Short mmCIF file of C-alpha atoms in Angstrom, two decimals:
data_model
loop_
_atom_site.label_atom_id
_atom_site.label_comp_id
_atom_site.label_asym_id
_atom_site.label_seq_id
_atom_site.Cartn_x
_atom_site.Cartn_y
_atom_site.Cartn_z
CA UNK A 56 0.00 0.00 0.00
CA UNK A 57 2.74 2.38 1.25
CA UNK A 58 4.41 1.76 -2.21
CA UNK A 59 1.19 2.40 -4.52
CA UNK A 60 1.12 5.49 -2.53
CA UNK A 61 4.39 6.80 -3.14
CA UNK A 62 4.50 5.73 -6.93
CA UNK A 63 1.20 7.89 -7.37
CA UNK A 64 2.89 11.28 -5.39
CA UNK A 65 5.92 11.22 -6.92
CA UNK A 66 4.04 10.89 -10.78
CA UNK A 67 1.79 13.29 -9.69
CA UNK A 68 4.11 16.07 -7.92
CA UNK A 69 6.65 15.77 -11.03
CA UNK A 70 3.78 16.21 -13.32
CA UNK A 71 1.80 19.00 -11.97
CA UNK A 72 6.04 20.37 -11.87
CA UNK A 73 5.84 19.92 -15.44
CA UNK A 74 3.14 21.67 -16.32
CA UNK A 75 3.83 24.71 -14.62
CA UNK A 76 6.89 25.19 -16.09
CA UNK A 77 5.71 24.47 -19.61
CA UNK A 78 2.86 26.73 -19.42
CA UNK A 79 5.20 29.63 -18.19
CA UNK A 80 7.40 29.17 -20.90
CA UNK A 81 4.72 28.62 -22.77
CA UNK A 82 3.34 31.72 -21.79
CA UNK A 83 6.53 33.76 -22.51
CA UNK A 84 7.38 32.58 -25.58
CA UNK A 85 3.54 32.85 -27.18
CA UNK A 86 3.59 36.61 -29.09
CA UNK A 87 6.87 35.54 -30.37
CA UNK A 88 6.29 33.08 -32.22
CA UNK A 89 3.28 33.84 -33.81
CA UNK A 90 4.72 36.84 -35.12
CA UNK A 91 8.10 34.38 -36.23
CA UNK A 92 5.27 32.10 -37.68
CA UNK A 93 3.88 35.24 -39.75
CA UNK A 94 7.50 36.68 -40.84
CA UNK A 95 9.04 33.53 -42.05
CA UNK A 96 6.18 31.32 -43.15
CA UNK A 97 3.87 34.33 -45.15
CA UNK A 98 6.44 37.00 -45.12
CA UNK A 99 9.16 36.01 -48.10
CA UNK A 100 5.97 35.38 -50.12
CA UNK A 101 3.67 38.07 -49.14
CA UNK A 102 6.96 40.75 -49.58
CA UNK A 103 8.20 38.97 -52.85
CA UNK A 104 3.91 39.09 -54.08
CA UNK A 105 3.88 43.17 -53.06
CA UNK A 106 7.29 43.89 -54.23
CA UNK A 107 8.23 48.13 -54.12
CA UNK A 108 5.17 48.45 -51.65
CA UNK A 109 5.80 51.35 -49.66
CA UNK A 110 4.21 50.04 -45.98
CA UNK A 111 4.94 46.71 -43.66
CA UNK A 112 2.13 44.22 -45.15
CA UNK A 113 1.93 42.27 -42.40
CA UNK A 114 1.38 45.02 -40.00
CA UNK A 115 -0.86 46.39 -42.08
CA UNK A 116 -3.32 43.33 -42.26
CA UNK A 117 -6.88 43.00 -41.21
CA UNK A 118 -9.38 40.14 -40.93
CA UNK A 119 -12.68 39.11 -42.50
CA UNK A 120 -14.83 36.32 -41.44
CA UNK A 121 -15.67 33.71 -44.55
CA UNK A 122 -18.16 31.19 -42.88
CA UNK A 123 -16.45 29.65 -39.66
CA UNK A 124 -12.82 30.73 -40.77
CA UNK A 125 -11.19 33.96 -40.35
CA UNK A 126 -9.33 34.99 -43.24
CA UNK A 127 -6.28 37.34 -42.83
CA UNK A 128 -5.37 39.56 -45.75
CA UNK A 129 -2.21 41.84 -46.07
CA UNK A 130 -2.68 45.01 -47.79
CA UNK A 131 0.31 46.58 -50.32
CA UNK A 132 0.23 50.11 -50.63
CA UNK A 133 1.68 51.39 -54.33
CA UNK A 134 1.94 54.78 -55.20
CA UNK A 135 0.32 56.48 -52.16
CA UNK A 136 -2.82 54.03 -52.63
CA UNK A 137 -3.98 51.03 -51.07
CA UNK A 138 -4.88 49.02 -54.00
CA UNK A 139 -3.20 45.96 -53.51
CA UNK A 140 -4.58 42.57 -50.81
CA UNK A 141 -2.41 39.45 -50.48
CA UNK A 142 -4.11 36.59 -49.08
CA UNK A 143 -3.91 32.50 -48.72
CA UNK A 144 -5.48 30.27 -50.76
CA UNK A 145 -4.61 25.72 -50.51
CA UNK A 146 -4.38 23.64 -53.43
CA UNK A 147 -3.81 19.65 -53.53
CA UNK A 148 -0.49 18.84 -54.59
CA UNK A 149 1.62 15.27 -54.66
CA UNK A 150 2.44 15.04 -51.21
CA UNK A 151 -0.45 16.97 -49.63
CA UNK A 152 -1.91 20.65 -49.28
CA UNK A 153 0.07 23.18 -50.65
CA UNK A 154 -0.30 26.59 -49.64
CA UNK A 155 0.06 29.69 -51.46
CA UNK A 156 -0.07 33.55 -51.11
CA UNK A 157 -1.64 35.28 -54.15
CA UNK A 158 -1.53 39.30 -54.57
CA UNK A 159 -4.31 41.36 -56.28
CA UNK A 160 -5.30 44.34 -57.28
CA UNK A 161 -8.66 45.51 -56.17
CA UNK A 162 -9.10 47.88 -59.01
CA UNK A 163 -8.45 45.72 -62.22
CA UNK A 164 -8.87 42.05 -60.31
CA UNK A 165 -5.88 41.18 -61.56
CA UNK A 166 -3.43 38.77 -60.01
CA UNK A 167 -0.01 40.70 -59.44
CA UNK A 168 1.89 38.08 -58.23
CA UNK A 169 2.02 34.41 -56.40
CA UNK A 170 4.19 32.54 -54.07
CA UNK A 171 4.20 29.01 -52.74
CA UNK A 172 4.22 29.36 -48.85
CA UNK A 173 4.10 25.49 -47.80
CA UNK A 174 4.58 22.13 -49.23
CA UNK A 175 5.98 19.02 -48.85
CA UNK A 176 6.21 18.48 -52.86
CA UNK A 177 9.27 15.63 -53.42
CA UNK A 178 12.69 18.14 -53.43
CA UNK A 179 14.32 19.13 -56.29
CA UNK A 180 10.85 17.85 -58.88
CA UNK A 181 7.52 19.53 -57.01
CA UNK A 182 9.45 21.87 -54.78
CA UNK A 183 10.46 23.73 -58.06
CA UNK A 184 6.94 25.68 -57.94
CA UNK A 185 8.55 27.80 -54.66
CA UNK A 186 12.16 27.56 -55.89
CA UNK A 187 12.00 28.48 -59.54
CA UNK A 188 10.92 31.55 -60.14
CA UNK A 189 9.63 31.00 -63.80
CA UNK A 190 6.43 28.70 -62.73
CA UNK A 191 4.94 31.49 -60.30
CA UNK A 192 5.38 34.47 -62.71
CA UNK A 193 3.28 32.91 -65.18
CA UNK A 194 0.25 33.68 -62.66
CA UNK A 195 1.05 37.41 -63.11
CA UNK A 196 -1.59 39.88 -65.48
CA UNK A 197 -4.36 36.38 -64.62
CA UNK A 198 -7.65 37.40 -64.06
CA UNK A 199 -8.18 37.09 -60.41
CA UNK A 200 -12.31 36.33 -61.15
CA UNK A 201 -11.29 33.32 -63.24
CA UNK A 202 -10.38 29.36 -62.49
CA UNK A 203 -6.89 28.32 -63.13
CA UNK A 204 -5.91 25.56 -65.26
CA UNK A 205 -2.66 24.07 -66.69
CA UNK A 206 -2.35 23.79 -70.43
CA UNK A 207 -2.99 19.87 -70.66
CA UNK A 208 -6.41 20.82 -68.93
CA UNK A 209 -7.19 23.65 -71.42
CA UNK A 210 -5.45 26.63 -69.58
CA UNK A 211 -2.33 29.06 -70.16
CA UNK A 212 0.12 27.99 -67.22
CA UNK A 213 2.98 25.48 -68.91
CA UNK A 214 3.48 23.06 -65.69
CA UNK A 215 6.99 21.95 -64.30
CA UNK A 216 8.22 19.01 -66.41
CA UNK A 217 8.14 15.69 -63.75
CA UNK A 218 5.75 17.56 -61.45
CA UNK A 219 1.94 18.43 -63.54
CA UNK A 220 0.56 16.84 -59.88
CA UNK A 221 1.93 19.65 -58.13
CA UNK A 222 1.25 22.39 -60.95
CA UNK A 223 -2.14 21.27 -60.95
CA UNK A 224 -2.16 21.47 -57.51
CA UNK A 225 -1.19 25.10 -57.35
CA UNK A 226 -3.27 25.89 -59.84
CA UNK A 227 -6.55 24.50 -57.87
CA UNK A 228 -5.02 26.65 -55.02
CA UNK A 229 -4.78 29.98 -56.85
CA UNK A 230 -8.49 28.83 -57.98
CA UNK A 231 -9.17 28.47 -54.60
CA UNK A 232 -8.09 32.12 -53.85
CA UNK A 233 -9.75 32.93 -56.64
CA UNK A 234 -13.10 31.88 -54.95
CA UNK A 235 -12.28 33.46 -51.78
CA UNK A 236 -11.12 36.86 -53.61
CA UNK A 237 -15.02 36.61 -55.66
CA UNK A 238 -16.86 35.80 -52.91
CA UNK A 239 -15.59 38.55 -50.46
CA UNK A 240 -15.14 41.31 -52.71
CA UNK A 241 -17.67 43.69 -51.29
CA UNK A 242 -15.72 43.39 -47.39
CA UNK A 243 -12.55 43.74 -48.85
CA UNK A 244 -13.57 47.18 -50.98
CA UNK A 245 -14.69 48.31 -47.41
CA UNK A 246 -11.79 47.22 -45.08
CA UNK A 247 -9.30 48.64 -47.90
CA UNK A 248 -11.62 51.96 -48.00
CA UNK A 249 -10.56 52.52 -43.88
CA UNK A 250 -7.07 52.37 -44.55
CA UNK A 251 -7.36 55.38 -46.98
CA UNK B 80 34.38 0.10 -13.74
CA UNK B 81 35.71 3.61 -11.47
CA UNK B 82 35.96 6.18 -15.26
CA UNK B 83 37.36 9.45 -14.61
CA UNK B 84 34.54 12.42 -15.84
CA UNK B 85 37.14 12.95 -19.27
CA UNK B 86 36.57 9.57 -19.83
CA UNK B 87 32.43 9.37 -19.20
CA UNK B 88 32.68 12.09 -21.46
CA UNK B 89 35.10 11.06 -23.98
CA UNK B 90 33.58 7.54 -24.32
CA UNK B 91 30.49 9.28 -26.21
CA UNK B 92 32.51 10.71 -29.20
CA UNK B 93 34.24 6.90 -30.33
CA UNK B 94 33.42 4.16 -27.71
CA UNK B 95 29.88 4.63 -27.95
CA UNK B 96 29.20 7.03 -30.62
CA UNK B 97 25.88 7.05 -31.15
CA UNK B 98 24.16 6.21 -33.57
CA UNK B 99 27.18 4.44 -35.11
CA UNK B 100 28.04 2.64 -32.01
CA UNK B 101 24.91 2.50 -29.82
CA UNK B 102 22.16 1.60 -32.78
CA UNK B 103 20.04 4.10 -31.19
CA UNK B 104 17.92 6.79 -32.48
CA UNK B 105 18.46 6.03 -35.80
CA UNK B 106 14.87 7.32 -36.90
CA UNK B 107 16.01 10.85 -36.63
CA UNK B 108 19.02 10.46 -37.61
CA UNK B 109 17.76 9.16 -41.01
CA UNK B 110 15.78 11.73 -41.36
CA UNK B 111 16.43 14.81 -40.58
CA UNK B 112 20.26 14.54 -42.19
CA UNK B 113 19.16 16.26 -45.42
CA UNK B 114 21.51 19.02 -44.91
CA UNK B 115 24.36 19.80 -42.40
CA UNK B 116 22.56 22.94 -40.88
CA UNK B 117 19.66 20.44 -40.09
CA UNK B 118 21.51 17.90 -38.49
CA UNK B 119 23.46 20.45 -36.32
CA UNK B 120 20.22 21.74 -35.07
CA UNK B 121 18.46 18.36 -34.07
CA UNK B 122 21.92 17.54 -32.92
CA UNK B 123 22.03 20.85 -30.09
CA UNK B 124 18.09 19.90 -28.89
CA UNK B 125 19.09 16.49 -28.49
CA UNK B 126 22.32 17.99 -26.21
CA UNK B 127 19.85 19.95 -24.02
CA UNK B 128 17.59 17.89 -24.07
CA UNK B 129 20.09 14.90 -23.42
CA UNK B 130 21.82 17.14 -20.14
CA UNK B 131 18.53 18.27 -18.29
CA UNK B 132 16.98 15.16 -18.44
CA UNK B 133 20.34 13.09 -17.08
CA UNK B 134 20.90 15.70 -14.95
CA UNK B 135 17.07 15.83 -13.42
CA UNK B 136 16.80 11.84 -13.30
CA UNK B 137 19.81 11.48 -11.88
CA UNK B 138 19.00 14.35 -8.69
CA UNK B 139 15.59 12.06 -8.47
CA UNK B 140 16.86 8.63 -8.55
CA UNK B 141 16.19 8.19 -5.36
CA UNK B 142 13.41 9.46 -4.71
CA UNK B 143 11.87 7.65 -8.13
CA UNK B 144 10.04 4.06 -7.37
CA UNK B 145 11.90 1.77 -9.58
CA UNK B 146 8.41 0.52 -10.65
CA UNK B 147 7.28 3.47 -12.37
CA UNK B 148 10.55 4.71 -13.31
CA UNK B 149 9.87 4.79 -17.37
CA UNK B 150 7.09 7.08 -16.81
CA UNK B 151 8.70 9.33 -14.72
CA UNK B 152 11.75 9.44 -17.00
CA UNK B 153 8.99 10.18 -20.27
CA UNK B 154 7.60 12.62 -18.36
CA UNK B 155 10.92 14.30 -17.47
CA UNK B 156 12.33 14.10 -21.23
CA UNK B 157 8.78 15.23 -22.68
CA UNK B 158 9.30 18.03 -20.52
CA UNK B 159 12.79 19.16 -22.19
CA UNK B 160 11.21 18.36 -25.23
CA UNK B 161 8.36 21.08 -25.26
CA UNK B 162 10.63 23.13 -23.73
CA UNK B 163 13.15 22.92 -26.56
CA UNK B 164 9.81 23.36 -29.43
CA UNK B 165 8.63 26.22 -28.15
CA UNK B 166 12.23 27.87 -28.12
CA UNK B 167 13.17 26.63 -31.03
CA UNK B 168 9.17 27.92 -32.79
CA UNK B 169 10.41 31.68 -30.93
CA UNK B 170 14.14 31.94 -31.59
CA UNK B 171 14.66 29.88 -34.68
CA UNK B 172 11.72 29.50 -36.81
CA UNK B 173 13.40 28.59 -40.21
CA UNK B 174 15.07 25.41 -38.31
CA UNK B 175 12.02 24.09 -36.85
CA UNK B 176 9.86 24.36 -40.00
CA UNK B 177 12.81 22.18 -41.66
CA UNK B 178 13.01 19.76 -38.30
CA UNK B 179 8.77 19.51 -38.32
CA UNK B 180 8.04 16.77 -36.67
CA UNK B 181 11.09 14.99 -35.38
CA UNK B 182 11.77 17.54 -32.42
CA UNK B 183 8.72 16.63 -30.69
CA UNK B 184 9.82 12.66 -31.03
CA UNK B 185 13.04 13.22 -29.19
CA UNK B 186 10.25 11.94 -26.62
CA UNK B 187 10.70 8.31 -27.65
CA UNK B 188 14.07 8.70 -29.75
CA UNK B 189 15.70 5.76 -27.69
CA UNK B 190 19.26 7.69 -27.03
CA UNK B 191 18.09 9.84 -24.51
CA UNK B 192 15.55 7.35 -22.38
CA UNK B 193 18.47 4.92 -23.14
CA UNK B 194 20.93 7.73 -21.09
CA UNK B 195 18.25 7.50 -18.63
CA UNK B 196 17.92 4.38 -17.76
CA UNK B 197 21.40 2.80 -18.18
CA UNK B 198 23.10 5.95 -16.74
CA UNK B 199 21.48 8.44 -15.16
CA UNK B 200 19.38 6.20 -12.64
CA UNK B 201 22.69 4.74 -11.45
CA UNK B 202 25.19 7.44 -11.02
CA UNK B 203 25.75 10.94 -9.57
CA UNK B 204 24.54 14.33 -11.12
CA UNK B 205 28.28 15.24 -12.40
CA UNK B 206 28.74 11.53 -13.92
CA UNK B 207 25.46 11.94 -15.44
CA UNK B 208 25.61 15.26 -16.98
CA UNK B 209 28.85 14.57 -18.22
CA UNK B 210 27.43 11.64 -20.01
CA UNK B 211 24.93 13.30 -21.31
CA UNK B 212 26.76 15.96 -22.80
CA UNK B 213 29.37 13.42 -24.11
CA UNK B 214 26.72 11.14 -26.06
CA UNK B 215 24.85 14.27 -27.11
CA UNK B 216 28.57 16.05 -28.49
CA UNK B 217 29.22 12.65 -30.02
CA UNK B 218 25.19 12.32 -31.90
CA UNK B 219 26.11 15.47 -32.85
CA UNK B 220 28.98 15.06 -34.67
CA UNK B 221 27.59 12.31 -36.38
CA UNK B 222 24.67 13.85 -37.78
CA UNK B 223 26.81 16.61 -38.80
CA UNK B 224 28.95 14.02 -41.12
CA UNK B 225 25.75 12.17 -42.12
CA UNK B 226 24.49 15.95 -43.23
CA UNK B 227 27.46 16.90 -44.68
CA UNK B 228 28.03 13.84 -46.86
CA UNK B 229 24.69 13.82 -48.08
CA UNK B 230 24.06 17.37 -48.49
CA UNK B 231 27.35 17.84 -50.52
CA UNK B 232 26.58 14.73 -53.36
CA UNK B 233 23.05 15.67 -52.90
CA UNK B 234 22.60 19.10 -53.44
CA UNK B 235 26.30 19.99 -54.01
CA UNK B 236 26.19 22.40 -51.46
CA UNK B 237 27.69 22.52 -47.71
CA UNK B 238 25.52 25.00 -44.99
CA UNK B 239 24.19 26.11 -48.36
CA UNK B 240 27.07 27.62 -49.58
CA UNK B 241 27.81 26.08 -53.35
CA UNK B 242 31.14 24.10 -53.54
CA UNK B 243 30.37 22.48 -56.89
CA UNK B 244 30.51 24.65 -60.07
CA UNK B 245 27.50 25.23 -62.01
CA UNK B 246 28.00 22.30 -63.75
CA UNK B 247 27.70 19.95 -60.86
CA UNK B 248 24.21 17.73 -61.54
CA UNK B 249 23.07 16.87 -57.61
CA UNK B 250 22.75 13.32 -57.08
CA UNK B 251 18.96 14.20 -55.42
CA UNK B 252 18.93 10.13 -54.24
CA UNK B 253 21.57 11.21 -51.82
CA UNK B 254 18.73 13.41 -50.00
CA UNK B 255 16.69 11.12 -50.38
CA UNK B 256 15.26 8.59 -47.97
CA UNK B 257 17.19 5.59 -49.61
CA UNK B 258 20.02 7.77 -49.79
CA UNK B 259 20.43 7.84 -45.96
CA UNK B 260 20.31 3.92 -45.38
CA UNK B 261 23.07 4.15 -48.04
CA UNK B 262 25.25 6.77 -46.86
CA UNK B 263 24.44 5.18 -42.66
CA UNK B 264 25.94 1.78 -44.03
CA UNK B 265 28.77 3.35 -45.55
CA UNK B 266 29.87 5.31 -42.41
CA UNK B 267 29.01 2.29 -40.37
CA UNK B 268 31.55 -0.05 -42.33
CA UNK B 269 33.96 2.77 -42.50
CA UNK B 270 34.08 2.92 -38.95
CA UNK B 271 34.59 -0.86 -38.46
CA UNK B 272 37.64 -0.80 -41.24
CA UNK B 273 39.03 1.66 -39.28
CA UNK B 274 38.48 -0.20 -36.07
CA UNK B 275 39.64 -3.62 -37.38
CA UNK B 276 43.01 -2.46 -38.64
#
């Protein structure tokens, strides 16, 4: 008996030890890495997408609820205007969701740029649609209103040789955005009207 | 068997080099050895993790019931575990996208509860950090070589600094999964050659 009891105060003391300490550190460490999350998962994307924008994009971002999620958008501000959002949208690729950032212009809905954010495409084939920067310009001048296809499916993007899985796959994703940008249109003209 | 500490620590860089000598933890160490920056990084959170957990089992052993010692050891390593994520998530981002999922199974990577058990339970808080620094140095360096080997035939680069010419075609099976059995077997017989003699 004297040993059950033991065995259960020592698990339970060392336990209840450990999770104070990991929810202090827990605690501490929280703001940082969501913003680390932001910078280096989004950022090189979101700042490649809005390229010669003259504010921070991802302090300058704002929320809209679509349905259950809340979708973050980045505004890029070009020549003294807000014109510009950035914002997610996932595709299917080879080895599972990729995510992407695609930039557009509010006043033309024109796509202005695009840029893999994650994916775990097979290195050196798939990965080439965040690497090489030949695939993602083709998505520049697009229509932002319009599906995405690759040219074996009867569309204008020429996929990576080895990897059509994972061109298709970003394509469905910037279709995917392409929904989102459509179907919140009217929220977005108002958010980006505050910031004037 | 009375070691001085140089030699507790010492015996983790050749004696018992893991995961050369000690077949331990070789799931990580397949892994995450795509590149020599990667394997460095796994290799310092296995270190820490590695030295507070030795050092912490080793300051309870006595007051541990040897029948529910494995969970008291998990608990202790998951501990240093977390710990190490969430540092890692606020201080080095870029490394623990690339790491993903194989810092949060230093929990069960057999090296450290292996420490544990064989070593820390049995011997003083000096011995025991010691050892764990010594086995942790000596993973280290060998996921450092394993990186380095594969990341220069693989992507012809080292830290990813070129060191190929342009002309250099990777050998992308080399970063591969295969690649790693490959290039562990290699090192492995190296190291018994060089034993042998």
């Amino acid at each position: 008996m004297r040993e059950i009891i033991k065995m259960i105060v020592v698990l339970t003391v060392l336990s209840s030890f450990s999770g104070g300490l990991l929810a202090a550190i827990r605690g501490g460490t929280n703001e940082k890495i969501e913003y680390q999350q932001l910078v280096f998962v989004k950022g090189p994307a979101i700042k490649k997408i809005l390229e010669g924008c003259s504010n921070d994009p991802i302090i300058d971002r704002f929320k809209i609820k679509d349905g259950d999620i809340e979708r973050s958008f980045f505004v890029g501000v070009f020549d003294g205007k807000p014109n510009t959002v950035a914002f997610e949208g996932f595709g299917k690729g080879f080895g599972g969701d990729i995510g992407l950032m695609v930039g557009v212009n509010i006043n033309d809905d024109k796509i202005i740029g695009m840029g893999v954010t994650t994916h775990s495409e097979t290195p050196g084939i798939g990965s080439k649609a965040k690497t090489d920067p030949k695939f993602p310009n083709q998505f520049k001048g697009l229509a932002a209103i319009e599906p995405c296809k690759i040219k074996p499916d009867g569309g204008e993007i020429d996929a990576i040789s080895g990897a059509t899985v994972t061109s298709r796959g970003v394509c469905g994703g910037v279709t995917n955005a392409a929904n989102i940008y459509k179907r919140l249109k009217p929220q977005i003209a108002e958010k980006i009207k505050e910031f004037n | 068997m009375a070691k001085s500490i140089t030699q507790e620590f010492v015996k983790g860089l050749w004696d018992e080099i893991p995961p050369f000598r000690l077949v331990l933890g070789l799931c990580p160490t397949l892994a995450v050895t795509k590149s020599v920056e990667n394997g460095l990084g796994m290799g310092v959170a296995v270190i820490f993790v590695l030295v507070c957990s030795n050092m912490l089992v080793s300051l309870l052993r006595n007051i541990i019931p040897s029948k529910v010692r494995i969970a008291c050891f998990i608990v202790i390593i998951a501990t240093f575990v977390i710990v190490v994520e969430l540092l890692m998530q606020a201080y080095t981002y870029p490394l623990f996208l690339k790491l993903g999922i194989f810092i949060p199974l230093i929990v069960v990577n057999c090296v450290v509860l292996g420490r544990a058990e064989a070593f820390a339970y049995k011997n003083s808080v000096v011995r025991s950090i010691v050892d764990g620094f010594g086995i942790g140095v000596g993973f280290t360096i060998s996921l450092v070589a394993l990186g380095a080997l594969r990341e220069v035939f693989g992507s012809g680069t080292f830290f990813g600094i070129p060191v190929f010419g342009a002309s250099f075609q990777p050998f992308t099976f080399m970063i591969e999964a295969p690649g790693a059995f490959v290039c562990l077997g290699l090192m492995l017989s190296l190291m018994n050659l060089a034993e042998n003699k």
